[in-house]
Amino acid sequence: MGPLLELRGLTKHYPSHCAVDGLTLTIGEGEFFSLLGPSGCGKTTTLRLIAGFEQPSSGEILLRGAPVSGLKPYQRNVSTVFQNYALFPHLDVLSNIEFGLRHQRVEAGEAARRVAELLALLELENKQRRRPAELSGGEKQRVALARSLVVHPAVLLLDEPLSALDPNLRKQVRNELRAIQRRVGIAFLFVTHDQEEALSISDRIALLREGRLVQTGAPEELYLRPNCRFAASFLGPVNWMNGIGVRPEATVISPQPHPAGGSRPAVVLNCTFLGNCFHVAVRLESGECFTAEIPRQAALFAPGQPVHIWWDKRDELELPEL
Amino acid sequence: MNWLRLLFMAPAWLFLALLFLLPLGIVACYSLLSRGLYGGVMPPWTAGNWLRLAEPLYLEILLRSAAVAAASTLLCLALGFPLAWFIAQSGKRRNLWLALVMLPFWTSFLVRTYAWMFLLRDTGLINSVLLAAGLIREPLPLLYNYGAVILGLVYSYLPFMVLPLYVTLERLDKSLLEAAADLGARPWHSLWQVVMPLAAPGIRAGALLVFIPCLGAYLTPDLLGGGKTILAGTLIQNQFSSARDWPFGSALALALTGIVLVALVFEIRRKQETLL
């Protein structure tokens, strides 16, 4: 069986700039795939090209091997969860969810079964008669998800669906989203600019920058073996020294030098409390600034205190400048 | 701060009291008096003017006026909706199109209505062109019928339909249309199931703004309809001029106001319901 969704040299030019530039990707059946990148990297445009809201300047989109570029949005077997959810304000929750079924040849019993299943899965049973204006952000998000899943799309496109939620809810919904995706087995193409979100939720991630693909891979692969400095820095903080990068959590800091030698002397600049850990900023004798992450329970360091830092050679990221 | 509020409200209240409520009260009194010999009114008080409204002749004219106003409103909606949609979609150009919609207001209403007479009459532009082209032998009866009246009303009041429709359509979230298409709705279905329901407040506002003046229109039916088409406006005018029956004219005018008031109250009630 071939890939579910294939992008071949997908390109979208606007009069002022090139939003997507020769993007080639394949997404498998049932995969949770994230498009990650800073704002303006073309991830949302890519989603809109796949949904059919925009036409590519060149390149091809294949869904289960068949090109879809000539098809209208209502002819494509994909559906979208919009950033603002785009729920129909004049319809209640149930009618919003049923909307897509009215335009597909789904037999009535099957339609009712699907709706009931999704209402249960997304815990919306007692909200059926509410209007979108009467729902909380999390509930709207679940309705949007149910509305898109009910039509059984080949791939579900999610455009930063968590960005409108407050941070506490976001982590909870993130886990729910992952669980729902597992349950329904439909491939999710998830757009986000939040690297933590992408790392925690995805089977695979494609990192984009200025419309081009930087790197694809599993979350650990991207975090531990980034292929350039941009990828390394985008996925998490990095200390750079002579072209070598070390992540703060791989940096060990101690008042004593490493018994086997090879540690570097430094002076503590400050300590930042981050809730679950501390970040200790130090200045090396060579002048570079380094950040080391230490557990919350660890002994604190005072500014001006002389310390030693070292790291495992295997944690070094040796990357070319990009 | 209450006195400041009163001070600021005073001009509006004064305006309403002197120029609306007081004249309306006078008309109400007239409608309950008897007709004078040479126009005007005289005692005794009577309810006879109001009872005459129920006579088939007058009832028919009122109903016919309502039908003409309703037909004009529907035509305005049918023409105004696509126009308002087009303007709402046209990006930077929308101000130009809106200005063009308003442009007819720069010319006198009377002049515009006379212009239609010159176009529609037997020796008018349309008939002479068709005659000269040999397409017809006799001039088409374009003027002095209900068709001409409705044409004139639609032409005059179309902007009142387009503007409120434009406002609601312009505010319509475009991602809702994308969501509908995304869920498999063809453009035609999106129009009926998403755009129309969400544009309903604009449709109702536009319908009222067109229906109300059409119901009481006098000039257009008189000029384009000629003597053959008596509508409410013409009937009222007749009572105050040739018929010299001011009390009955007053009752007719108030009845028309009443119909409009009922429509307005209905609409306001509805608005409050949707707000709750």
Short mmCIF file of C-alpha atoms in Angstrom, two decimals, chain A residues 48 51 53 73-74 78-80 82 84 86-90 99-100 102-103 147-148, chain B residues 173 175-187 189-190 193-195 197-198:
data_model
loop_
_atom_site.label_atom_id
_atom_site.label_comp_id
_atom_site.label_asym_id
_atom_site.label_seq_id
_atom_site.Cartn_x
_atom_site.Cartn_y
_atom_site.Cartn_z
CA ARG A 48 -4.97 25.17 2.85
CA ALA A 51 -7.83 21.23 1.76
CA PHE A 53 -8.88 26.49 -0.37
CA PRO A 73 -12.72 21.51 -1.46
CA TYR A 74 -16.14 19.80 -1.30
CA VAL A 78 -10.11 15.62 3.75
CA SER A 79 -11.56 17.79 6.47
CA THR A 80 -10.23 20.66 8.50
CA PHE A 82 -9.93 25.51 11.84
CA ASN A 84 -11.00 29.61 15.21
CA ALA A 86 -15.47 28.03 12.39
CA LEU A 87 -18.50 26.42 13.99
CA PHE A 88 -21.79 27.46 12.38
CA PRO A 89 -23.17 29.98 14.90
CA HIS A 90 -26.79 29.49 13.85
CA PHE A 99 -23.70 19.13 8.75
CA GLY A 100 -21.16 17.09 6.80
CA ARG A 102 -26.07 15.79 4.94
CA HIS A 103 -23.74 16.23 1.98
CA ARG A 147 -17.83 17.75 13.02
CA SER A 148 -14.75 16.93 10.98
CA ASP B 173 -16.78 34.94 8.68
CA SER B 175 -13.91 30.54 7.28
CA LEU B 176 -17.54 29.39 7.76
CA LEU B 177 -17.85 29.07 3.98
CA GLU B 178 -14.56 27.20 3.86
CA ALA B 179 -15.78 24.92 6.65
CA ALA B 180 -19.01 24.23 4.73
CA ALA B 181 -17.12 23.41 1.52
CA ASP B 182 -14.68 21.34 3.53
CA LEU B 183 -17.56 19.25 4.88
CA GLY B 184 -18.81 18.56 1.37
CA ALA B 185 -21.36 21.35 0.86
CA ARG B 186 -21.56 22.59 -2.71
CA PRO B 187 -21.68 26.40 -3.13
CA HIS B 189 -25.95 24.42 -0.34
CA SER B 190 -23.56 26.74 1.50
CA GLN B 193 -27.60 26.54 4.81
CA VAL B 194 -24.93 28.99 5.95
CA VAL B 195 -25.07 32.36 4.21
CA PRO B 197 -29.47 32.04 7.83
CA LEU B 198 -26.60 34.23 8.94
#
